[in-house]
Structures are given as C-alpha cells and as structure tokens.
C-alpha cells in the first residue's frame, strides 16, 4: 500500500505546475500533490505521466528524477528519526 501511495504522489507531483527551478517548499509540494489528485484523480495523474513519457521521454525522465528527489525530501522532513 505504501508503494501505491508513493506512486500516486509522484504522478500527481509530476503533472503539477511546480518546477524544480522554483525550489518549492515542503508545503508547496504537498499542496500541489493534493490539488492534482483532487483535480485529476489517480487515473488522470497516471494518464498525464504516460502522455509526457510518450511525447517527451527525455524531458519526462528528468522531471521524474526531480519528483523522486522532492518526495524523498518531503518524507525525510516528515518522518522523525528513530535514533
């Protein structure tokens, strides 16, 4: 289940208007994810990702790398250390 939630968050952030050059805050990333899920639903977010990978695979790969990095940072900031 966690993997599914992470995948949906990644797809939603991918189709959002946020750009890496904006250096969005954790809150901006969370809001973008929520807004895209509410706007497009899980199927719409997945379809948007698929379209971009089909139309512009080189750009889509770079964007997905940024998405994965941004999500990792959000998770790191939200999960307390176990040490």
mmCIF file of C-alpha atoms in Angstrom:
data_model
loop_
_atom_site.group_PDB
_atom_site.id
_atom_site.type_symbol
_atom_site.label_atom_id
_atom_site.label_comp_id
_atom_site.label_asym_id
_atom_site.label_seq_id
_atom_site.Cartn_x
_atom_site.Cartn_y
_atom_site.Cartn_z
ATOM 1 C CA UNK A 1 0.000 0.000 0.000
ATOM 2 C CA UNK A 2 2.795 2.461 0.822
ATOM 3 C CA UNK A 3 4.243 1.934 -2.632
ATOM 4 C CA UNK A 4 0.873 2.743 -4.209
ATOM 5 C CA UNK A 5 0.553 5.954 -2.199
ATOM 6 C CA UNK A 6 4.112 6.976 -3.112
ATOM 7 C CA UNK A 7 3.421 6.220 -6.782
ATOM 8 C CA UNK A 8 0.252 8.318 -6.741
ATOM 9 C CA UNK A 9 2.055 11.192 -5.029
ATOM 10 C CA UNK A 10 4.830 11.004 -7.630
ATOM 11 C CA UNK A 11 2.360 11.031 -10.520
ATOM 12 C CA UNK A 12 0.445 13.938 -9.010
ATOM 13 C CA UNK A 13 3.574 15.995 -8.445
ATOM 14 C CA UNK A 14 4.775 15.134 -11.957
ATOM 15 C CA UNK A 15 1.618 16.568 -13.569
ATOM 16 C CA UNK A 16 1.598 19.653 -11.355
ATOM 17 C CA UNK A 17 2.825 23.054 -12.471
ATOM 18 C CA UNK A 18 5.614 23.120 -9.874
ATOM 19 C CA UNK A 19 9.074 23.472 -11.369
ATOM 20 C CA UNK A 20 12.413 22.433 -9.881
ATOM 21 C CA UNK A 21 13.720 25.956 -10.510
ATOM 22 C CA UNK A 22 11.156 27.250 -8.002
ATOM 23 C CA UNK A 23 12.763 25.228 -5.196
ATOM 24 C CA UNK A 24 9.275 24.584 -3.784
ATOM 25 C CA UNK A 25 8.825 24.189 -0.055
ATOM 26 C CA UNK A 26 7.500 21.015 1.538
ATOM 27 C CA UNK A 27 4.130 22.698 1.925
ATOM 28 C CA UNK A 28 4.047 23.715 -1.751
ATOM 29 C CA UNK A 29 4.848 20.132 -2.788
ATOM 30 C CA UNK A 30 2.146 18.704 -0.507
ATOM 31 C CA UNK A 31 -0.421 21.222 -1.772
ATOM 32 C CA UNK A 32 0.452 20.507 -5.406
ATOM 33 C CA UNK A 33 0.032 16.769 -4.846
ATOM 34 C CA UNK A 34 -3.321 17.217 -3.117
ATOM 35 C CA UNK A 35 -4.610 19.634 -5.739
ATOM 36 C CA UNK A 36 -3.659 17.400 -8.652
ATOM 37 C CA UNK A 37 -5.254 14.325 -7.070
ATOM 38 C CA UNK A 38 -8.449 16.275 -6.428
ATOM 39 C CA UNK A 39 -8.409 17.752 -9.930
ATOM 40 C CA UNK A 40 -7.449 14.692 -11.998
ATOM 41 C CA UNK A 41 -7.839 11.680 -9.727
ATOM 42 C CA UNK A 42 -5.398 8.810 -9.747
ATOM 43 C CA UNK A 43 -6.220 7.726 -13.299
ATOM 44 C CA UNK A 44 -5.853 11.267 -14.660
ATOM 45 C CA UNK A 45 -2.474 11.748 -12.991
ATOM 46 C CA UNK A 46 -1.239 8.423 -14.376
ATOM 47 C CA UNK A 47 -2.523 9.331 -17.837
ATOM 48 C CA UNK A 48 -0.701 12.671 -17.714
ATOM 49 C CA UNK A 49 2.566 10.953 -16.831
ATOM 50 C CA UNK A 50 2.094 8.391 -19.613
ATOM 51 C CA UNK A 51 1.381 11.118 -22.151
ATOM 52 C CA UNK A 52 4.514 13.044 -21.254
ATOM 53 C CA UNK A 53 6.687 9.932 -21.378
ATOM 54 C CA UNK A 54 5.214 9.149 -24.795
ATOM 55 C CA UNK A 55 5.546 12.678 -26.190
ATOM 56 C CA UNK A 56 8.711 13.940 -24.491
ATOM 57 C CA UNK A 57 10.566 10.998 -22.910
ATOM 58 C CA UNK A 58 13.857 12.860 -22.376
ATOM 59 C CA UNK A 59 12.176 15.700 -20.509
ATOM 60 C CA UNK A 60 9.860 13.334 -18.633
ATOM 61 C CA UNK A 61 12.789 11.317 -17.279
ATOM 62 C CA UNK A 62 14.439 14.459 -15.891
ATOM 63 C CA UNK A 63 11.171 15.614 -14.342
ATOM 64 C CA UNK A 64 10.529 12.224 -12.725
ATOM 65 C CA UNK A 65 14.029 12.289 -11.214
ATOM 66 C CA UNK A 66 13.239 15.673 -9.695
ATOM 67 C CA UNK A 67 9.858 14.366 -8.473
ATOM 68 C CA UNK A 68 11.523 11.397 -6.749
ATOM 69 C CA UNK A 69 14.092 13.687 -5.119
ATOM 70 C CA UNK A 70 11.433 16.161 -3.973
ATOM 71 C CA UNK A 71 9.299 13.375 -2.493
ATOM 72 C CA UNK A 72 12.285 11.856 -0.699
ATOM 73 C CA UNK A 73 12.988 15.238 0.882
ATOM 74 C CA UNK A 74 9.356 15.633 1.971
ATOM 75 C CA UNK A 75 9.348 12.177 3.554
ATOM 76 C CA UNK A 76 12.671 12.860 5.285
ATOM 77 C CA UNK A 77 11.311 16.101 6.756
ATOM 78 C CA UNK A 78 8.059 14.475 7.899
ATOM 79 C CA UNK A 79 9.354 11.246 9.411
ATOM 80 C CA UNK A 80 11.039 11.645 12.791
ATOM 81 C CA UNK A 81 14.392 9.976 13.264
ATOM 82 C CA UNK A 82 14.348 6.637 15.034
ATOM 83 C CA UNK A 83 17.768 7.197 16.600
#
